[in-house]
Short mmCIF file of C-alpha atoms in Angstrom, two decimals:
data_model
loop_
_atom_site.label_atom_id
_atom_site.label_comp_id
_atom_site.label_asym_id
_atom_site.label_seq_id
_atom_site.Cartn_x
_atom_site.Cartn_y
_atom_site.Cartn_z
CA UNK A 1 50.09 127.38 121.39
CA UNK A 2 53.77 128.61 122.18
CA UNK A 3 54.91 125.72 124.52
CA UNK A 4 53.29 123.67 121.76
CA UNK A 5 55.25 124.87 119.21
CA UNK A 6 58.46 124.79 121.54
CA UNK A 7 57.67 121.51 122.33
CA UNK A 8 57.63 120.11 118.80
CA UNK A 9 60.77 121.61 117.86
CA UNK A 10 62.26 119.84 121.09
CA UNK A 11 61.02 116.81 120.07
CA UNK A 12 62.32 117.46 116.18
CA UNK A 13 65.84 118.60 117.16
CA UNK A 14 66.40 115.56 119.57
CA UNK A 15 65.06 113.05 116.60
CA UNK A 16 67.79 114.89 114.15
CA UNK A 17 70.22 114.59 116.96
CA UNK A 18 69.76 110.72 117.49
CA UNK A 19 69.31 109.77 114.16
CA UNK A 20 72.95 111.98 113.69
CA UNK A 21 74.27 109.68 116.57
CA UNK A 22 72.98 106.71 114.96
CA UNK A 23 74.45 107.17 111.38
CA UNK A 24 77.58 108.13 112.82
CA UNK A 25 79.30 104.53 113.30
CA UNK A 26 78.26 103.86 109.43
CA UNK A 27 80.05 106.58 108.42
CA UNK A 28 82.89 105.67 110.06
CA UNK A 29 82.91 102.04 108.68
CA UNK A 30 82.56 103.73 105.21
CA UNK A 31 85.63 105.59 105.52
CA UNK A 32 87.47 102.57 106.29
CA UNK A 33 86.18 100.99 103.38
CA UNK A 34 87.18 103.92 101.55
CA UNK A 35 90.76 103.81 102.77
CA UNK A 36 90.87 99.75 102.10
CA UNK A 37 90.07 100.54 98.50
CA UNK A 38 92.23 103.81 97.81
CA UNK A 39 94.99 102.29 99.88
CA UNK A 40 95.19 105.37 101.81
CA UNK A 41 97.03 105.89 105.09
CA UNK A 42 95.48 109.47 105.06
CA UNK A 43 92.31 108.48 104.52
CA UNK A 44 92.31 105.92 107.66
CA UNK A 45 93.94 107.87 110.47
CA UNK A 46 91.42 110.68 111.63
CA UNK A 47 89.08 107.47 112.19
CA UNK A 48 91.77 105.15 114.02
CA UNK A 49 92.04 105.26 117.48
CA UNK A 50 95.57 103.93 117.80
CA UNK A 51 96.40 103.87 121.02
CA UNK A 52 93.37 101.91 122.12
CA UNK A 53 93.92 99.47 118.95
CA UNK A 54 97.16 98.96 120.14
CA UNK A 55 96.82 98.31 123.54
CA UNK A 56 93.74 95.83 122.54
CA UNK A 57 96.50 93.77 119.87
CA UNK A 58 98.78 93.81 122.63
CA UNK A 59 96.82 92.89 125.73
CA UNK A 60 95.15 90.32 123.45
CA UNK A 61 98.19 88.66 121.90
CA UNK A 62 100.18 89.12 125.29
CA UNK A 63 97.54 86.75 127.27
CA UNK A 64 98.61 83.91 124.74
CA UNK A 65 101.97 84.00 125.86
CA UNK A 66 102.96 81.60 128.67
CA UNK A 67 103.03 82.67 131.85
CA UNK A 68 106.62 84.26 133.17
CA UNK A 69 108.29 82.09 136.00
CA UNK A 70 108.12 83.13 138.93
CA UNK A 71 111.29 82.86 141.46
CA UNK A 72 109.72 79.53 143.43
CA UNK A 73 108.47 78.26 139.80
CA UNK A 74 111.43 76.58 139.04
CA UNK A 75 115.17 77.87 140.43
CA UNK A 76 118.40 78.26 138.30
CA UNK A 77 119.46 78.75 134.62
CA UNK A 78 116.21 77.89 132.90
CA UNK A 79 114.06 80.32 135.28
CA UNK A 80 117.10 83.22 133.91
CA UNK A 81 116.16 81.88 130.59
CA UNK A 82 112.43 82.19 131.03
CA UNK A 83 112.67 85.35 132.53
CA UNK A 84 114.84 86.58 129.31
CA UNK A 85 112.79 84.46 127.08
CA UNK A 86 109.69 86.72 128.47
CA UNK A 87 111.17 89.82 128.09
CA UNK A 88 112.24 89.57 124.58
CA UNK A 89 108.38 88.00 123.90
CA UNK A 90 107.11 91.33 125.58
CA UNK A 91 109.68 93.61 123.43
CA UNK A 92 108.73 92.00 120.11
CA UNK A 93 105.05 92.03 120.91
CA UNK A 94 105.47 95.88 121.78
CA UNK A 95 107.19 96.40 118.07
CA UNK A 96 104.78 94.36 116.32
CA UNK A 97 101.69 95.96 118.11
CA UNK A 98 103.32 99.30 117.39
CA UNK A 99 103.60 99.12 114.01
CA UNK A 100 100.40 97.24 113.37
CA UNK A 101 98.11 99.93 115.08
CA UNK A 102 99.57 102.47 112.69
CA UNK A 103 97.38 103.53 109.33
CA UNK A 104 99.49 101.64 107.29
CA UNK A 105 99.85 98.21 109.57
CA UNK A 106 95.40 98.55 109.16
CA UNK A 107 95.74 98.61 105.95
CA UNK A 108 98.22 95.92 105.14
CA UNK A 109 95.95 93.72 107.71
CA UNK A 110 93.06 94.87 105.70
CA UNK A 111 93.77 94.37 102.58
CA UNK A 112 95.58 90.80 103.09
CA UNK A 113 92.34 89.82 104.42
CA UNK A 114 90.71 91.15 101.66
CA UNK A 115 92.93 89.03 99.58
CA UNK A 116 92.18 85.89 101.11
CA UNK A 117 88.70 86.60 101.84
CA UNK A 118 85.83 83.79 101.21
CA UNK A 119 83.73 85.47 98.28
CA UNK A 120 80.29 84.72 98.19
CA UNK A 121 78.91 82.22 95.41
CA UNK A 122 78.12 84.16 92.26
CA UNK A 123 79.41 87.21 93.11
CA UNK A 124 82.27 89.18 91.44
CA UNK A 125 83.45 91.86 94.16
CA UNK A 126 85.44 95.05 92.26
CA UNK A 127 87.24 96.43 95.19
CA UNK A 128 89.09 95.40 98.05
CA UNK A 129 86.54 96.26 100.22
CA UNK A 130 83.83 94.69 98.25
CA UNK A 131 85.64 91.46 98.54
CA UNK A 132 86.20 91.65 102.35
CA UNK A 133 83.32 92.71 103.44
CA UNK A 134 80.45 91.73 100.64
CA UNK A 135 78.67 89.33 103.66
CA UNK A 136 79.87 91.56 106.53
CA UNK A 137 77.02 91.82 109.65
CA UNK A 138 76.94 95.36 111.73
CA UNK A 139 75.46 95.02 115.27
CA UNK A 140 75.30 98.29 117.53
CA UNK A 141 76.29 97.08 120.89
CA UNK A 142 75.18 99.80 124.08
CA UNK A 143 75.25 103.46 123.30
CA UNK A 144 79.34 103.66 122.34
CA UNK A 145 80.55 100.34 120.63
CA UNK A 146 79.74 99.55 116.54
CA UNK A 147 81.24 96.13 115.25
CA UNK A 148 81.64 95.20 111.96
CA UNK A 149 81.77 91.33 111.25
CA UNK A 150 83.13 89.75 107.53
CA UNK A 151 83.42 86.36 107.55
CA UNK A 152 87.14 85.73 105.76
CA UNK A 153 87.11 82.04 105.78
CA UNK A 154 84.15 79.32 106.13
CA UNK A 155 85.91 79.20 109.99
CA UNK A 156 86.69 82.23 111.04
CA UNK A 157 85.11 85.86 110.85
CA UNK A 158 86.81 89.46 110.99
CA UNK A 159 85.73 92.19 113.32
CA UNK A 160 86.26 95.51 113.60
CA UNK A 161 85.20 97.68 116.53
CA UNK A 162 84.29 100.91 116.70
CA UNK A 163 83.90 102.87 119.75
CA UNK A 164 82.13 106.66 120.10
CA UNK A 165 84.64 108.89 121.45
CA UNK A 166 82.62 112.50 122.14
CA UNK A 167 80.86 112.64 118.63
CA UNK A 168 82.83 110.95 117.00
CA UNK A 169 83.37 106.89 116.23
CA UNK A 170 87.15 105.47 115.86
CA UNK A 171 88.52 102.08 114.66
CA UNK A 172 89.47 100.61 118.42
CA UNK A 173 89.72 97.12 117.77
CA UNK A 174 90.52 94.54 114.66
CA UNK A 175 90.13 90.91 115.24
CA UNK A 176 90.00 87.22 113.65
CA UNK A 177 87.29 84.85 115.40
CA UNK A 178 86.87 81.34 114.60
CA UNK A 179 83.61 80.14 113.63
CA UNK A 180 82.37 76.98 115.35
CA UNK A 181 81.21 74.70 112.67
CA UNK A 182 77.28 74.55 112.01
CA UNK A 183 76.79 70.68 113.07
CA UNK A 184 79.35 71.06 116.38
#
């Protein structure tokens, strides 16, 4: 009867403990929301991871760039200029990507999104957030990633990832997608 009864409340305390785990990312995404429609830098931060969103921006953005020269690439003048034209790329990349993983630089991405977001037919969204994400998807990817998709134009779709970080979930990761059309 004892190991029975220690059993069950096993059993009990590791359901409360995974359904915890698994309302976690949601809750996260709802403070978001909340900071999108307060306009709240305070609000956003204790769920933005911002070093991680800011290496992500600038790894991401940095891989468009064309490739530096290298010294047999192509000698003289125009290989000093591509080597200077890289490293002022890579400085303003750093300052954009610096500001943008801040609370405020979400925001401002967030809620010009929100402004140009796609509403859905015969809706009338009241808030920012409403508007941006009204058709938004959530998938739960592994055991420590959460993404949030909200389509912002008929081509393209927003996503923000979340990743678990002890207990906690933290904005890691915003991004625009396209959208391959339906008939391609």
């Amino acid at each position: 009867m004892r190991n029975t009864i220690i059993l069950c409340v096993l059993i009990a305390a590791m359901a409360v403990g995974g359904a915890w785990l698994y309302v976690q990312p949601s809750k996260a995404f709802q403070a978001v929301q909340l900071a999108v429609d307060r306009d709240d830098p305070a609000l956003l931060a204790p769920w933005l991871d911002a070093q991680a969103l800011r290496s992500n921006l600038k790894n991401r953005e940095a891989a468009k760039l064309p490739a530096p020269l290298g010294p047999d690439a192509q000698p003289g003048l125009s290989g000093l200029f591509g080597m200077l034209g890289q490293a002022l790329a890579d400085s303003v990349l750093g300052a954009i990507t610096q500001n943008l993983a801040t609370p405020e630089g979400v925001l401002a991405l967030l809620r010009g999104a929100a402004a140009g977001a796609h509403t859905p037919p015969n809706k009338n969204p009241r808030t920012p957030s409403e508007r941006l994400f009204a058709q938004a998807s959530t998938e739960l990817l592994g055991f420590d990633r959460y993404v949030v998709s909200a389509p912002i134009r008929p081509n393209a779709v927003l996503q923000l990832v979340f990743t678990r970080q002890g207990t906690k979930w933290l904005l890691s990761d915003i991004e625009v997608k396209p959208i391959a059309p339906p008939n391609a």
